[in-house]
XYZ file of C-alpha atoms in Angstrom:
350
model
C 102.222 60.792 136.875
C 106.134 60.585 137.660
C 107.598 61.779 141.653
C 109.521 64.281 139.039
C 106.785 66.603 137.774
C 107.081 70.155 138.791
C 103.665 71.764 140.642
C 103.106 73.769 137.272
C 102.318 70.085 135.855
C 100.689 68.712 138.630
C 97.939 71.817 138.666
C 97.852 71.699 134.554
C 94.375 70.654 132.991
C 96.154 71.063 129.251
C 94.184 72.256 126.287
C 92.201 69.616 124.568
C 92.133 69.965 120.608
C 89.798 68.711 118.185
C 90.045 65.020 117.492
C 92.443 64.232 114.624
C 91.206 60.628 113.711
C 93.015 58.034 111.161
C 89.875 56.876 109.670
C 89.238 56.721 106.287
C 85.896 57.910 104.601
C 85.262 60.597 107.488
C 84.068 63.895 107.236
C 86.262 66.040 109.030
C 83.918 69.409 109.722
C 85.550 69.316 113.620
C 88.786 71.663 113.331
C 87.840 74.307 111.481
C 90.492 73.886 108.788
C 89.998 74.633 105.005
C 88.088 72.450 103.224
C 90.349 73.261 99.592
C 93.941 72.928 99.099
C 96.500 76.162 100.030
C 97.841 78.645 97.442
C 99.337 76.543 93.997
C 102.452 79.413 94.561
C 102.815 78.462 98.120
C 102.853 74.504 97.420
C 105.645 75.595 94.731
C 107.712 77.627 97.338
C 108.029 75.071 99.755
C 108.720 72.215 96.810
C 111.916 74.932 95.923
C 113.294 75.404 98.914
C 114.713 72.029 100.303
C 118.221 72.553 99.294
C 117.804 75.035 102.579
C 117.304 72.492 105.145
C 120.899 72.047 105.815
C 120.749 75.961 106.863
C 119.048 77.514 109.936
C 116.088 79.525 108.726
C 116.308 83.246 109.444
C 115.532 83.781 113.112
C 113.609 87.113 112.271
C 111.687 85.361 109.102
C 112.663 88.825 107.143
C 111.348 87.902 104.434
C 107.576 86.665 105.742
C 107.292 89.958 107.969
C 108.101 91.974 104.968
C 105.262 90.388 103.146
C 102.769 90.549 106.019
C 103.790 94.114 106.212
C 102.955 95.177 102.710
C 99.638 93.341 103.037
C 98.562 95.279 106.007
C 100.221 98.396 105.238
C 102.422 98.247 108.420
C 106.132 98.201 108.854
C 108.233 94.938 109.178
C 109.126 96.276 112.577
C 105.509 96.151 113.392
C 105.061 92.453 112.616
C 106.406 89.301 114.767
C 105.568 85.823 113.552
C 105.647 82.389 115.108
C 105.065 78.971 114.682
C 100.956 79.154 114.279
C 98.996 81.886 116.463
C 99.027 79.743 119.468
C 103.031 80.296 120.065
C 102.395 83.981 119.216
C 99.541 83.821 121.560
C 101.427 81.717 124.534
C 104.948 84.466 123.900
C 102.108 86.856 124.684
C 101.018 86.004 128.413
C 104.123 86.674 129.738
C 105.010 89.238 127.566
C 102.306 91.314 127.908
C 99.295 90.055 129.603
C 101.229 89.174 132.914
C 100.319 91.844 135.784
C 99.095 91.970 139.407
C 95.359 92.778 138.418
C 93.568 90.138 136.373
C 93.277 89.948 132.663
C 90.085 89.546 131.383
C 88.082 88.137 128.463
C 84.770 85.835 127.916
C 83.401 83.156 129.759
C 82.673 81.403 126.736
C 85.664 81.525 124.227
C 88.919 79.906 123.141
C 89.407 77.516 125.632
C 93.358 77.813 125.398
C 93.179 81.077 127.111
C 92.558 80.126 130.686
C 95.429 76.888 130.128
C 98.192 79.559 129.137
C 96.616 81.565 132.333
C 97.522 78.756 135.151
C 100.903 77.517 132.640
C 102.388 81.442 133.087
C 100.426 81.878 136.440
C 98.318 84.920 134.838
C 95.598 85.951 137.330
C 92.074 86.121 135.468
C 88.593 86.514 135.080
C 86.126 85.277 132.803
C 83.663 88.217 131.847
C 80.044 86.311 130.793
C 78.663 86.872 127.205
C 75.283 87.974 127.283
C 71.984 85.907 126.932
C 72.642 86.028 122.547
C 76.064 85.007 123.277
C 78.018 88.446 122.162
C 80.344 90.479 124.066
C 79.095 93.865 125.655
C 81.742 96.549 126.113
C 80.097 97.541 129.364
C 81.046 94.629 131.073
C 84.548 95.291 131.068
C 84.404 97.764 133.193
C 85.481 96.525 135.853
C 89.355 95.905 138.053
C 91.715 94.649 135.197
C 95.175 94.747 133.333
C 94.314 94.080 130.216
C 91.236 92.161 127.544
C 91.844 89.642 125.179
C 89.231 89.033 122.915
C 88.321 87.021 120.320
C 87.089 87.730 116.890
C 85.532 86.615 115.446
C 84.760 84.540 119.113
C 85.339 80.640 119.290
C 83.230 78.999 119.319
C 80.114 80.972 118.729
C 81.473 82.906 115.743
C 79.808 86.313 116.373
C 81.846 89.355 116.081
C 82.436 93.242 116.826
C 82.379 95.661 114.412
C 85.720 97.889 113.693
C 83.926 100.333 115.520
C 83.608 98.478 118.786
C 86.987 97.507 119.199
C 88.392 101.163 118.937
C 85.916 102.208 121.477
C 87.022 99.802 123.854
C 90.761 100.863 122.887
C 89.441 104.684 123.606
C 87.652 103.729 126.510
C 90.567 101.759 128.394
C 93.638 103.442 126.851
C 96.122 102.123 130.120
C 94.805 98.841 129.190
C 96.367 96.262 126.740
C 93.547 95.234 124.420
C 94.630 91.461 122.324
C 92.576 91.265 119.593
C 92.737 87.179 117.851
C 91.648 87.366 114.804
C 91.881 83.930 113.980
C 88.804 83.836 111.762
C 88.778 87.665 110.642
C 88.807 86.986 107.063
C 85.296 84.955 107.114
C 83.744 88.301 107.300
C 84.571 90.411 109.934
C 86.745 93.741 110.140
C 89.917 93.479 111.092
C 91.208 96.178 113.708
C 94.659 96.257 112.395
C 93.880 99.713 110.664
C 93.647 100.649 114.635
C 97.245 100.251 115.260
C 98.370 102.965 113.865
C 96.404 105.351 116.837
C 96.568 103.011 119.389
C 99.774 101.646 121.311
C 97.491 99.526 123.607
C 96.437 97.202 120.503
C 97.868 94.010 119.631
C 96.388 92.028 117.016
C 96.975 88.448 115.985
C 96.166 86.485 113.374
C 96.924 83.165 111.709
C 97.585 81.259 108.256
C 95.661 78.265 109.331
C 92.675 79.177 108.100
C 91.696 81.493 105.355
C 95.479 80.314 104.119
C 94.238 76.575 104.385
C 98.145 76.328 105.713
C 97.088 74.923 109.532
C 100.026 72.339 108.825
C 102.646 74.700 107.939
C 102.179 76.453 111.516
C 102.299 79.969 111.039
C 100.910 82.837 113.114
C 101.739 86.667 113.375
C 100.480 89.538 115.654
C 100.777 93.048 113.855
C 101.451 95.982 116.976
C 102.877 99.210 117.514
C 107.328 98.656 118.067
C 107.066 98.307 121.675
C 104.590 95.443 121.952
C 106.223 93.843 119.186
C 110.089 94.470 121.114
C 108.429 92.249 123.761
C 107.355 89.342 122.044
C 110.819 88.852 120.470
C 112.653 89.020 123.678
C 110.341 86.567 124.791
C 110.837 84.624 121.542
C 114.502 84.589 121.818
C 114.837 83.261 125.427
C 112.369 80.312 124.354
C 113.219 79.741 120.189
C 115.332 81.691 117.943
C 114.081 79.816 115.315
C 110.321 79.172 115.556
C 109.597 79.086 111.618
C 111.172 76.590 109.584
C 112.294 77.621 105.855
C 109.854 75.370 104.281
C 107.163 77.567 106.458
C 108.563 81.259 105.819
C 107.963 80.174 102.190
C 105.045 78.916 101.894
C 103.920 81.353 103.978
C 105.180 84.688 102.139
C 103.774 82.906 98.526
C 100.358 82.565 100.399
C 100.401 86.089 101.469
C 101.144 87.609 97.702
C 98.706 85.158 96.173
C 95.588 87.683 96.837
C 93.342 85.924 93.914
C 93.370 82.828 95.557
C 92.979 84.234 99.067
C 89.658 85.982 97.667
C 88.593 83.400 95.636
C 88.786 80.945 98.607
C 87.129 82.962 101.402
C 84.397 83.773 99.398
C 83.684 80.529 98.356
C 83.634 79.230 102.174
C 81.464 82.599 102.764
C 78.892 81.302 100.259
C 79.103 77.396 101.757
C 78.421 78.943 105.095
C 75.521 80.953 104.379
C 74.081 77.497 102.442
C 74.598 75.782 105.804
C 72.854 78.049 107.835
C 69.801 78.031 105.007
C 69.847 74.073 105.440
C 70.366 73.914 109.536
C 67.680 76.633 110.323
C 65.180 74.555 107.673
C 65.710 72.012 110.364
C 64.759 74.293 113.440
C 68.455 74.304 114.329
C 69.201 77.846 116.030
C 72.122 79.318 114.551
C 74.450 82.215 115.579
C 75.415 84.726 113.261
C 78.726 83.788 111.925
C 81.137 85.728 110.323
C 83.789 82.815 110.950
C 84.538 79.275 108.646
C 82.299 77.488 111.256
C 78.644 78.068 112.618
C 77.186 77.113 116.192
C 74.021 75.485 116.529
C 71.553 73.538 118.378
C 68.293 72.188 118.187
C 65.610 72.009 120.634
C 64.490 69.076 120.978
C 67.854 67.091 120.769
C 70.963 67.367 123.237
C 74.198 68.461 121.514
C 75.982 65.078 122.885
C 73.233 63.064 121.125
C 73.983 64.336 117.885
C 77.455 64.842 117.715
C 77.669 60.913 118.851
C 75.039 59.979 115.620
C 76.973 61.999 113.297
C 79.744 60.701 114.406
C 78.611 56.943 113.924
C 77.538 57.980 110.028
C 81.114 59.130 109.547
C 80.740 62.877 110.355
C 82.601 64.767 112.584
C 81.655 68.073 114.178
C 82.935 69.203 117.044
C 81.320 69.182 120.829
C 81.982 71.029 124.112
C 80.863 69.650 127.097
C 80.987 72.921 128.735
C 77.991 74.946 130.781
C 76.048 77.225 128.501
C 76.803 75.598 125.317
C 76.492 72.022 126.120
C 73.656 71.495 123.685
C 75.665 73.750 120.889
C 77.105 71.992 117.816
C 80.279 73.933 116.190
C 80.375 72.670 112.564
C 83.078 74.000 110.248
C 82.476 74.980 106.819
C 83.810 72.054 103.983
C 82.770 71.888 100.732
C 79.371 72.551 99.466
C 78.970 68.873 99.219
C 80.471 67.897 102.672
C 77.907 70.300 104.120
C 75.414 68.491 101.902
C 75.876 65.273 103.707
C 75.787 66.867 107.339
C 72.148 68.666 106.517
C 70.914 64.899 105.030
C 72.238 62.867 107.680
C 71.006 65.651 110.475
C 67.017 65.535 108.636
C 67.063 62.196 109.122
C 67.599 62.701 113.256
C 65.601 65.511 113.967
């Protein structure tokens, strides 16, 4: 530590990602990210547009909010986008989630939440999932200024129906409700057809993952106008230009490219459901996912224990040393023969 850090860095305990090793031969199944390569037409976009880089890239990213509007059947003026769902997320606590009552949202979740909390000094509380590990709409009523949830949730990868969500919207409606969708297109509804009838409904989503584009950075939130007018004001005291050109390329290519978007998810939807087959043939306990991961443990064998062994036979999965869910493994979806490996190595252990 330096006599020159501010209090806000003293009291920081920063977000820890997953572990991003240089080794060669390992199997990454620890970040979540898409086991097959992005969109051919968004590879090609970004190849064509480097005789941009001597220009600044469109603060708005016209183009990309255009696209993300046709997809969702919203207007442009409806979309904001920024560099991965995490900077749309972070513009959002002070936007929007910053009041005198607390926010609220799971005990057991994204773990970013609570570090943008104490970086943007947003009061909180952590509402407990139940015994199954899902979130009950009756707990949240209780003293708040808005909910963020979630879902599909990280890590357990359950979700709420469609359904849910709007009658959480209908049954707070001076409440902001943040939905992240980071993992929506695994199998779960989106609530973006919600926006239209509800101004308390923000919903975000990313490229990172059903885009397999997690190193192009690209995130967007989808809202009525006046949720949206407050992210950019946020946005342009911060960044004016969070999106780079190569990244408003790709990403608008990715976003037209609907065959291999299907194609894709449904192939990680049928690796995931193999995976669950193999882990529960073990006497692993799985939660329903409807993400590109799955969250298991085993009874007989801590969480640590397994995730070190794995580790040592070249296979990462990802560990949270966290009450609740210390004995929990969250494995991402790779390739049916990545997955392969993980249930042979794991019947060998337990």
């Amino acid at each position: 530590m330096s006599r020159f850090w501010s209090s806000v860095v003293h009291n920081l305990s920063p977000y820890v990602p997953g572990e991003q090793p240089k080794i060669d031969g390992l199997i990454k199944l620890n970040t979540n990210e898409n086991p097959y390569p992005p969109s051919p037409r968004a590879v090609a976009a970004i190849t064509a547009t480097t005789d941009r880089l001597r220009l600044y890239p469109d603060p708005r990213a016209t183009a990309l909010r255009e696209a993300i509007a046709r997809r969702y059947g919203v207007t442009a003026d409806e979309v904001f986008v920024g560099n991965g769902s995490d900077e749309v997320l972070a513009h959002s606590f002070p936007a929007l989630l910053k009041h005198d009552a607390p926010l609220l949202f799971p005990d057991i979740t994204y773990s970013f939440y609570p570090v943008y909390c104490r970086l943007y000094g947003v009061s909180y509380e952590t509402v407990p999932l139940d015994a199954a590990m899902r979130v009950q709409l009756a707990d949240y009523r209780r003293p708040g200024s808005a909910i963020l949830l979630c879902n599909p949730n990280a890590p357990t990868g359950t979700s709420l129906p469609r359904a849910a969500i709007e009658a959480l919207l209908a049954e707070h409606p001076d409440r902001l409700v943040v939905v992240d969708e980071a993992y929506v297109d695994f199998g779960a509804e989106s609530a973006v057809p919600l926006v239209a009838r509800h101004d308390n409904l923000l919903v975000i989503q990313t490229l990172s993952k059903s885009r397999a584009l997690a190193g192009l950075r690209v995130g967007f939130a989808i809202g009525q106008r006046p949720l949206i007018e407050a992210l950019e004001r946020v946005k342009d005291s911060f960044n004016s230009y969070p999106l780079d050109c190569f990244a408003i390329a790709g990403a608008v290519a990715s976003i037209e490219d609907e065959a291999w978007f299907e194609e894709t998810r449904q192939r990680i939807i049928r690796s995931r459901e193999a995976l669950v087959r193999g882990l529960i043939e073990l006497g692993f306990a799985v939660l329903p996912s409807q993400a590109n991961f799955v969250f298991a443990r085993h009874p007989s064998h801590r969480g640590a224990d397994l995730a070190a062994k794995l580790r040592e036979r070249g296979v990462l999965v990802r560990h949270f040393q966290k009450p609740r869910i210390e004995d929990f493994l969250r494995i991402t979806v790779g390739t049916d023969d990545e997955c392969g490996r993980l249930i042979g190595l794991l019947r060998g252990m337990v």
